[in-house]
XYZ file of C-alpha atoms in Angstrom:
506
model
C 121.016 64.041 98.884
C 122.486 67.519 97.851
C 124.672 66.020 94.935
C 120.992 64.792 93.196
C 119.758 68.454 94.032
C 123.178 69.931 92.487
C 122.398 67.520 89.195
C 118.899 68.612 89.032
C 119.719 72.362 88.866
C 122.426 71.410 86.461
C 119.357 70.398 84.318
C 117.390 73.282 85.033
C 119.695 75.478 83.666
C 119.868 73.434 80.283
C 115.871 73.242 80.120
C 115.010 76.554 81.247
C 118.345 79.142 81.563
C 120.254 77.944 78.494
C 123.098 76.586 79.956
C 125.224 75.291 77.409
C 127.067 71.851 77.622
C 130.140 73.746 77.210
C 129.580 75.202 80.847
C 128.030 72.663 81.941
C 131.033 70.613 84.247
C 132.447 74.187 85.280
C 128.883 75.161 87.028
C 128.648 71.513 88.152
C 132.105 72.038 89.795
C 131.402 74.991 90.850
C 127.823 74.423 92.842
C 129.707 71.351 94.479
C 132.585 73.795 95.858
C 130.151 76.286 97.382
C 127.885 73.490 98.574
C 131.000 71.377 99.885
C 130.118 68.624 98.129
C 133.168 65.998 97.154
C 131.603 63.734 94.325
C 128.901 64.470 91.830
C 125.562 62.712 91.442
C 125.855 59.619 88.996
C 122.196 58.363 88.270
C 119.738 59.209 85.693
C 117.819 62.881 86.330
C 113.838 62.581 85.733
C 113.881 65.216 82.711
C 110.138 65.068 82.171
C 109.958 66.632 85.933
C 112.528 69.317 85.433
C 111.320 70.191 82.174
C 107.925 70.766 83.483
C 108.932 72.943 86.488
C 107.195 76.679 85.915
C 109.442 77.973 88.879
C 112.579 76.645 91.004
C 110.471 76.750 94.251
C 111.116 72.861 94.757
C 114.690 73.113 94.326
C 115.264 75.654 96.411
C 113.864 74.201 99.341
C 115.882 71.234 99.286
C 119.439 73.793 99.241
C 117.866 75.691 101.721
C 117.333 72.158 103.651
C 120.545 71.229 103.018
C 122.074 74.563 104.187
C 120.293 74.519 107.472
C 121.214 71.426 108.237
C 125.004 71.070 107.320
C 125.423 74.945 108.424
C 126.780 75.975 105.131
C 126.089 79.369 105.890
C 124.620 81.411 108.781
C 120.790 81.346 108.551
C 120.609 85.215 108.266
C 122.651 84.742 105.286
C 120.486 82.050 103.605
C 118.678 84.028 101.295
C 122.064 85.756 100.160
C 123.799 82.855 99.155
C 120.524 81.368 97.298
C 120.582 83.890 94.839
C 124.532 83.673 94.622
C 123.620 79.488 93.770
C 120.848 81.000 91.522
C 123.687 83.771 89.901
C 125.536 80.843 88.868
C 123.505 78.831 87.289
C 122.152 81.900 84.916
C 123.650 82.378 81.792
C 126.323 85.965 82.123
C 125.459 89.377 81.181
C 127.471 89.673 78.041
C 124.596 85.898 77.101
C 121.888 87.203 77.980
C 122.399 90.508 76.229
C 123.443 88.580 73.251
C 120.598 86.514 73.332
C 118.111 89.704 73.697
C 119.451 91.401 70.888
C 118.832 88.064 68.446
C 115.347 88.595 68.620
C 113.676 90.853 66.051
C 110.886 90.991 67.739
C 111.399 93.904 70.572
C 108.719 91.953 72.806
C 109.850 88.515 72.188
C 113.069 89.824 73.182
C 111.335 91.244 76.653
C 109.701 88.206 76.975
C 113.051 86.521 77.005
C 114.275 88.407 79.578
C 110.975 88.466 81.650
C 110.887 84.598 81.270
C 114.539 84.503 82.442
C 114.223 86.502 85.668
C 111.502 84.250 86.915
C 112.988 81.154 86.186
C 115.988 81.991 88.027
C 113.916 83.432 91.013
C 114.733 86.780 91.245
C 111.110 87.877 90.414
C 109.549 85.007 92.923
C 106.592 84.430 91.117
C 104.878 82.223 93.689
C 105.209 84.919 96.050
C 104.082 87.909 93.582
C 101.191 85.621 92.631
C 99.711 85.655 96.287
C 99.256 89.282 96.111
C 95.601 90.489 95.583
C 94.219 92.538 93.016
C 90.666 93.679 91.818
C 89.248 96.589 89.322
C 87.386 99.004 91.067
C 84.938 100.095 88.296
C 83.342 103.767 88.280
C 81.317 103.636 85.190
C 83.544 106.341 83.058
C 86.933 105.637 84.577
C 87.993 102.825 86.814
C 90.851 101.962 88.911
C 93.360 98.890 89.227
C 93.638 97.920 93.143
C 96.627 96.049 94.431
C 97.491 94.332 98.093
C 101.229 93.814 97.073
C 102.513 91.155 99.800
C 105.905 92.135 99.638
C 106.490 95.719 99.140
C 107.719 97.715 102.441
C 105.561 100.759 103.034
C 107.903 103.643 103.255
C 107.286 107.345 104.564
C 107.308 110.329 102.373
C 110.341 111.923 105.311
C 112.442 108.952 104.943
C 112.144 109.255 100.766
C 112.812 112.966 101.277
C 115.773 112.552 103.175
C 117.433 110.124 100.283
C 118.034 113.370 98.276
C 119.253 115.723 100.895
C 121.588 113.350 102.411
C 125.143 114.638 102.575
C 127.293 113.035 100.795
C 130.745 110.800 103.257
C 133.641 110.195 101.635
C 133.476 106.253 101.536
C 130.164 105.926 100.043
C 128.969 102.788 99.928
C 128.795 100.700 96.994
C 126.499 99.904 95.092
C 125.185 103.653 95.876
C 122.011 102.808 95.651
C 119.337 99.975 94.899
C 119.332 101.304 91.433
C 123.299 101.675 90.295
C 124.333 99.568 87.315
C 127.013 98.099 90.177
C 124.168 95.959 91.523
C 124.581 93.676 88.670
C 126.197 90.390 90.231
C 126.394 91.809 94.145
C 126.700 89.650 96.783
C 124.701 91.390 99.044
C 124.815 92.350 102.975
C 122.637 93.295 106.225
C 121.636 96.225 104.354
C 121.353 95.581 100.919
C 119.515 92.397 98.886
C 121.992 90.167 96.930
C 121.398 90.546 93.110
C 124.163 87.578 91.328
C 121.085 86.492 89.656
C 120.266 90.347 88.217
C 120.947 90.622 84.406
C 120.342 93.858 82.626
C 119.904 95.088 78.892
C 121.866 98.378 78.125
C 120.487 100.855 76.075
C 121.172 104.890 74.787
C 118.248 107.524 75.342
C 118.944 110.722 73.739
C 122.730 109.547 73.383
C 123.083 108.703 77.035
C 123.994 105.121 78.469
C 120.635 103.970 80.027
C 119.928 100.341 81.205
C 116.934 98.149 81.499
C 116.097 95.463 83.989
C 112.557 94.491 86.250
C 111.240 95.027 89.480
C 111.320 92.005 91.570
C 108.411 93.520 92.876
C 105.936 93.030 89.157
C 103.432 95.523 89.930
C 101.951 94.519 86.844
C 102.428 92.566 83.385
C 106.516 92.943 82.660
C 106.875 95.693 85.337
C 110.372 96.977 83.772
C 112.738 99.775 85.105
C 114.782 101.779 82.965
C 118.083 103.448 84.513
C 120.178 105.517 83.951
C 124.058 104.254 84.224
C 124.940 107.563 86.281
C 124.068 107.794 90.064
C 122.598 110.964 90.090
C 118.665 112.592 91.498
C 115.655 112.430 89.604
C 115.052 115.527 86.825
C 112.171 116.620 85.304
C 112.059 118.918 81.933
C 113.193 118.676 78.458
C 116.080 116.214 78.224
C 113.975 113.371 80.222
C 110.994 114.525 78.036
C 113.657 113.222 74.896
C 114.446 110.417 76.630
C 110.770 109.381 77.114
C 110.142 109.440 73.307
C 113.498 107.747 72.178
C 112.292 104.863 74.912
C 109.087 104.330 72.991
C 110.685 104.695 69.279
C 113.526 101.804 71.003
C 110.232 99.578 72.042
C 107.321 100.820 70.750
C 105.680 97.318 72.500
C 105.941 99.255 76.299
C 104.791 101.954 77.838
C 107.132 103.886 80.109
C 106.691 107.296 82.639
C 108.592 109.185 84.891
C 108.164 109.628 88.579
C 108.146 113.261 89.593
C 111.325 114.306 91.311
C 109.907 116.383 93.988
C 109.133 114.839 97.356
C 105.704 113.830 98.015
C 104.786 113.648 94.578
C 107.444 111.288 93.441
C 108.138 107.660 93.687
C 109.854 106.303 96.279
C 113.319 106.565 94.584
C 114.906 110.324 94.043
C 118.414 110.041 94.393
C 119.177 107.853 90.937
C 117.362 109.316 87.931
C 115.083 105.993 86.796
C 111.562 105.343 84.510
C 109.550 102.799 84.798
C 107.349 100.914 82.124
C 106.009 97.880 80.916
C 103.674 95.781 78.686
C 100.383 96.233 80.454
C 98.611 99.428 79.895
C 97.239 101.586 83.255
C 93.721 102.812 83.235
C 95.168 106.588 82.403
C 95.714 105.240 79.226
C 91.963 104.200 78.748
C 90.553 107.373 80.327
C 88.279 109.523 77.804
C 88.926 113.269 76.777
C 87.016 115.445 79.120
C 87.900 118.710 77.133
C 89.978 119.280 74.309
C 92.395 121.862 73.026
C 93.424 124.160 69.904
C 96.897 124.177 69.552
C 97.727 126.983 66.940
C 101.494 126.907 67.123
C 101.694 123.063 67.626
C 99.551 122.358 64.846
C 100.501 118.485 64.410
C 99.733 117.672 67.814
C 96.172 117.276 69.305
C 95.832 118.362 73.184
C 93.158 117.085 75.158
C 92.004 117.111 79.239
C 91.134 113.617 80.563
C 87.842 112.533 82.613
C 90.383 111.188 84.883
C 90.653 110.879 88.916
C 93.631 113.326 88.702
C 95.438 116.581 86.188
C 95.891 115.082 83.166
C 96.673 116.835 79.960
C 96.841 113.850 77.192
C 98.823 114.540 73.701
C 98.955 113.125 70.583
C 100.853 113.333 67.211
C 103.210 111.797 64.991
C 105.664 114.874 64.802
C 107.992 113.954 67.687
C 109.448 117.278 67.750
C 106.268 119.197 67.845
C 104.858 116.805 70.937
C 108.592 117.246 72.791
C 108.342 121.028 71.952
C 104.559 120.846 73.662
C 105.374 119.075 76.770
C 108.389 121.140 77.479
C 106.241 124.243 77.246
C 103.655 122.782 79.602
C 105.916 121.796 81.839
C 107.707 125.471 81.799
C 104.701 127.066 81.937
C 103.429 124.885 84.829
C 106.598 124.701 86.802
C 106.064 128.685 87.523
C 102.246 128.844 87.490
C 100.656 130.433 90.388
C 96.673 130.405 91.144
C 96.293 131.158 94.771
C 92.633 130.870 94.418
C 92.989 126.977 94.449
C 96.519 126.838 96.559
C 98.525 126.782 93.333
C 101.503 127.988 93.997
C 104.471 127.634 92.327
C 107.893 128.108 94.647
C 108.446 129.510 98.130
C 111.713 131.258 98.381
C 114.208 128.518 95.852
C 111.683 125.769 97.112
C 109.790 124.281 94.001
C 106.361 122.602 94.004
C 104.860 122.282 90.523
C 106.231 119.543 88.933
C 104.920 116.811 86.424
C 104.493 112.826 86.165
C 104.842 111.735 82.464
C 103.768 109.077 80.532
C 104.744 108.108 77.038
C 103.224 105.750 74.661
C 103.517 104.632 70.710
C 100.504 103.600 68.961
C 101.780 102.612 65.340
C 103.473 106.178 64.130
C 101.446 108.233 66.955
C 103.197 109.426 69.714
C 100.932 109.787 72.627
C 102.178 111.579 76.124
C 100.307 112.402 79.841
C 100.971 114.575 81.508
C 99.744 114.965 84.930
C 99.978 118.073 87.298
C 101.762 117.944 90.534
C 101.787 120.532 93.134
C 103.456 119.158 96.417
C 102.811 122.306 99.023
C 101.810 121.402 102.575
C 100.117 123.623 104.422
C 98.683 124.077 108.235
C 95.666 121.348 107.671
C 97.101 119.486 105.125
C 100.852 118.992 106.674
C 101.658 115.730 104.601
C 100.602 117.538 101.403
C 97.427 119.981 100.173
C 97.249 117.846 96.984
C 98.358 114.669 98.309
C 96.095 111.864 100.286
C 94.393 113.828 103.058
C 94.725 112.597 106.803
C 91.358 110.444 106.689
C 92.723 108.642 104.183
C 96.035 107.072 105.224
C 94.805 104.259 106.951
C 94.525 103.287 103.448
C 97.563 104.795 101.975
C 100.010 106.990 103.397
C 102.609 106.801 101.222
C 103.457 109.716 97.593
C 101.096 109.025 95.327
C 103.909 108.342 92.423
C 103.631 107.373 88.558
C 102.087 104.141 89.312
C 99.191 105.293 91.775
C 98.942 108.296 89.792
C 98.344 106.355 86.621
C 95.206 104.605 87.986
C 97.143 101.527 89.664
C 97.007 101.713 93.627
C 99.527 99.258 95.529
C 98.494 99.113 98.852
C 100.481 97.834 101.935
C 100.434 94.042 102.949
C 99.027 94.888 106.430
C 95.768 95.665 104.858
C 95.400 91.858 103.844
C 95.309 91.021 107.670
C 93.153 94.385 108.591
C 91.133 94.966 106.024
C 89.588 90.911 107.087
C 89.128 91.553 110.570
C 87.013 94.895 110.147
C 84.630 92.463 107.654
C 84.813 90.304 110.697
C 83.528 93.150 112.637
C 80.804 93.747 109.853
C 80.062 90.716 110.679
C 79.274 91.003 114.415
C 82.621 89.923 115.998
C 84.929 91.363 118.411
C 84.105 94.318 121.125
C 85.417 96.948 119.004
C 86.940 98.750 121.908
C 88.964 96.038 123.556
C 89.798 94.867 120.150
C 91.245 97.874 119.248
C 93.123 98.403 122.549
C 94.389 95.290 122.673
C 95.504 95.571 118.837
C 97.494 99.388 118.274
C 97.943 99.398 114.832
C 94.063 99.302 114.288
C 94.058 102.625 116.103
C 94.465 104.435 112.054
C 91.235 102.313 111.637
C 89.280 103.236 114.114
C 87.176 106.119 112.486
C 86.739 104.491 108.976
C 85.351 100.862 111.691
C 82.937 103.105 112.738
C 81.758 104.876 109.766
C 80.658 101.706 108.230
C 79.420 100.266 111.619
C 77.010 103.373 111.480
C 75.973 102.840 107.897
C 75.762 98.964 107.116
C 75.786 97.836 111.254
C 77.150 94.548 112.470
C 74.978 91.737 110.965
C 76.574 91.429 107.754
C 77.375 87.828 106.084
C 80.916 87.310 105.222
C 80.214 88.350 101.862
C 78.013 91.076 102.462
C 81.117 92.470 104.897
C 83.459 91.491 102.494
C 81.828 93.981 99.165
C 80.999 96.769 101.797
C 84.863 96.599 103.094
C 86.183 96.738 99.110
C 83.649 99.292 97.889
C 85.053 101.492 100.304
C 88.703 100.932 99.917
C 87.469 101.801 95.968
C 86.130 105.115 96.854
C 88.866 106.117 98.679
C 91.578 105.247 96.521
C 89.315 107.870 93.967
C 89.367 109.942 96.322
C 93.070 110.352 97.112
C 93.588 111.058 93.213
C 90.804 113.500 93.189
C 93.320 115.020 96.633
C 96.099 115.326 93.849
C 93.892 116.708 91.384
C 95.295 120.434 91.290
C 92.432 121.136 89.130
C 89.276 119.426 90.540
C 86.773 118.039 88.355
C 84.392 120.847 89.307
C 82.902 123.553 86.946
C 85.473 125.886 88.873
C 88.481 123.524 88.281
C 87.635 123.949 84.436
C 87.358 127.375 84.595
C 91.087 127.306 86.333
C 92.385 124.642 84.244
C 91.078 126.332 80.325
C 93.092 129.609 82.088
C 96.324 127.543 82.828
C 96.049 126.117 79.190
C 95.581 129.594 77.596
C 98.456 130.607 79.337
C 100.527 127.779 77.840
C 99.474 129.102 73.949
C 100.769 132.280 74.227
């Protein structure tokens, strides 16, 4: 009966969503209008169960029962109006901003808001639980390796395009995934509902920014932080500023930058964004591979990580001295040429050095990465000389962005299905040829099947195929950061790299 489900999300709200009594017969009328529903429920609710629900998986089912079945909606427009039910019963914007800002506490106040946005489903935690992840540990340095189950694998032309894209006259609204306007839309065929979005505002370097999370949680409190004007991803001084005034705001997250240059950003470059988060990325735990005088920025200490990738590291507690420093390594960088090692810094008004940042607070000390991007293609490498070579992308394919480039690889969902039937393989099954032929998007696969065919054959247990199969996704995903590396971990690269550094001193 849809009036006892409308009754038990009344008290879901109350337990979980703060919905005060106050509200409480205006949602109640509410849900029953957009339900068609004529009478309420009038029996007792079982509050133990409701109280004790983690997620509103249970509840939704029975509205999405219901809405099949009475045709409330059409079913392509199911998931729409779920998260419009879901909008309503979540406290508004002006609430839940009130309620963040009671909390002393910066990341009691995020947990608030993290807590919120799964109990009202729009991060689906049963579904972001199902996604795989393992360490991938190289005795000096490791990596964090992710299957994520629901992220679409996009191409590096398609992102490209997003900032080149001329501009019509009616532009659709909300502009983009990103724009502040997303907060309460309805949705449509071509972009996901978000009534049950709430956001924090806040002001970097005297600019109205926002904060909200990825429905996607890459990892621990996987927050973005936007800024409230549509406009394309920067790189330089000002988002440097920005950066540190984040982590003096919440000193309990991290947060970075994607690059704004194709290839090497994120997947987003037409509405300037960070993101950050509670959980810390290995680059944070890498060790210093060489480290730095800095004469002129004599409160800051500068250091070269044992890392897969770039990475200068700095630390100090003068936060003009470390902005000052990664502004003039990012100057210096952004017109650095080394054509010995395909560093080169523009062709014609075309731009390919560029930077990801990271920024961190540790007590008073600020600490900042930055790592070195150089996004030239070339006649071998036509998807990017220091991005994931060709042999790789059966793997991933996609810009290697802040996350990836921070020591966290998410990987596409088809590699869940794949990845299992070349252990099967291992494992003696299948004629690999027919199998393939019969199966096209194994084709990528075809040369990494047979490299470990060669080297471990076909009479592997399951668990024997299963370590082989992971042990090589690790080394590759090294392997594509040591592609990015503009300086390689090589005597050579040092030699290259101390030169670049001297360079910035002067």
């Amino acid at each position: 009966m849809i009036a006892y489900t409308i009754e038990k999300l009344i008290k879901y709200a109350k337990f979980h969503l703060n919905l005060s009594e106050l509200d409480e017969i205006y949602i109640r009328n509410t849900l029953l209008n957009k339900l068609k529903v004529s009478s309420c429920y009038k029996d007792i609710v079982d509050d133990e169960e409701i109280k004790n629900m983690v997620v509103p998986d249970s509840l939704i089912s029975e509205l999405i029962d219901y809405i099949k079945s009475e045709n409330i909606v059409e079913e392509n427009c199911i998931d729409q109006f779920i998260t419009e039910i879901m909008g309503v019963i979540t406290p508004m914007p002006s609430e839940v901003v009130r309620q963040f800002n009671s909390f002393e506490d910066k990341q009691q106040a995020f947990n608030y808001l993290y807590n919120l946005q799964i109990k009202n489903n729009y991060i689906q935690k049963t579904a972001v639980d199902k996604n795989i992840l393992w360490v991938a540990d190289f005795g000096d340095k490791y990596l964090e390796i992710s299957i994520n189950l629901s992220k679409p694998e996009k191409k590096n032309s398609d992102i490209a395009k997003l900032i080149s894209a001329p501009k019509i006259e009616n532009e659709k609204y909300p502009k983009c995934l990103l724009c502040k306007e997303n907060l309460g839309f309805s949705g449509n065929a071509s972009h996901p509902a978000r009534n049950n979005l709430r956001t924090i505002p806040t002001v970097l370097d005297d600019k109205p920014w926002f904060i909200q999370y990825s429905p996607y949680v890459y990892y621990d409190q996987h927050c973005i932080v936007i800024d409230s004007e549509h406009k394309n991803m920067t790189m330089g001084k000002e988002k440097f500023k920005k950066l540190l005034d984040f982590v003096d705001n919440f000193p309990c997250y991290f947060i970075g930058s994607n690059s704004e240059l194709p290839i090497v950003g994120g997947s987003i470059l037409n509405h300037e964004h960070f993101q950050g988060g509670k959980h810390l990325l290995p680059i944070t735990k890498a060790k210093n591979e060489l480290e730095f005088e800095c004469e002129k920025y004599d409160k800051c200490k500068l250091s070269y990580l044992n890392f897969f990738n770039s990475t200068l590291k700095i630390e100090s507690t003068d936060k003009v001295q470390i902005l000052n420093l990664m502004d003039a390594i990012y100057e210096t960088w952004k017109m650095y040429d080394d054509a010995d090692i395909d560093i080169i810094s523009h062709e014609g008004n075309t731009q390919h050095n560029t930077v990801t940042p990271i920024v961190r607070k540790v007590d008073k000390t600020y600490i900042a990465y930055l790592v070195l991007r150089n996004n030239r293609v070339s006649d071998i490498y036509k998807e990017g000389i220091f991005h994931a070579h060709k042999e790789y992308h059966n793997i991933k394919s996609e810009g290697i962005g802040l996350i990836e480039a921070s020591g966290l690889y998410i990987l596409p969902a088809r590699l869940k299905r794949q990845l299992g039937e070349i252990e099967n393989m291992l494992c003696g099954e299948y004629d690999i040829e027919t199998f393939i032929n019969e199966n096209v998007d194994y084709e990528i696969h075809r040369q990494f099947i047979y490299n470990l065919i060669n080297q471990y054959g076909r009479n592997n247990t399951s668990k024997e195929a299963h370590d082989i199969v992971i042990s090589e996704v690790n080394k590759i995903c090294a392997n594509i950061l040591e592609n990015t590396a503009v300086f390689k971990h090589t005597e050579v690269g040092k030699e290259h790299l101390i030169k670049f550094v001297n360079t910035i001193k002067k």
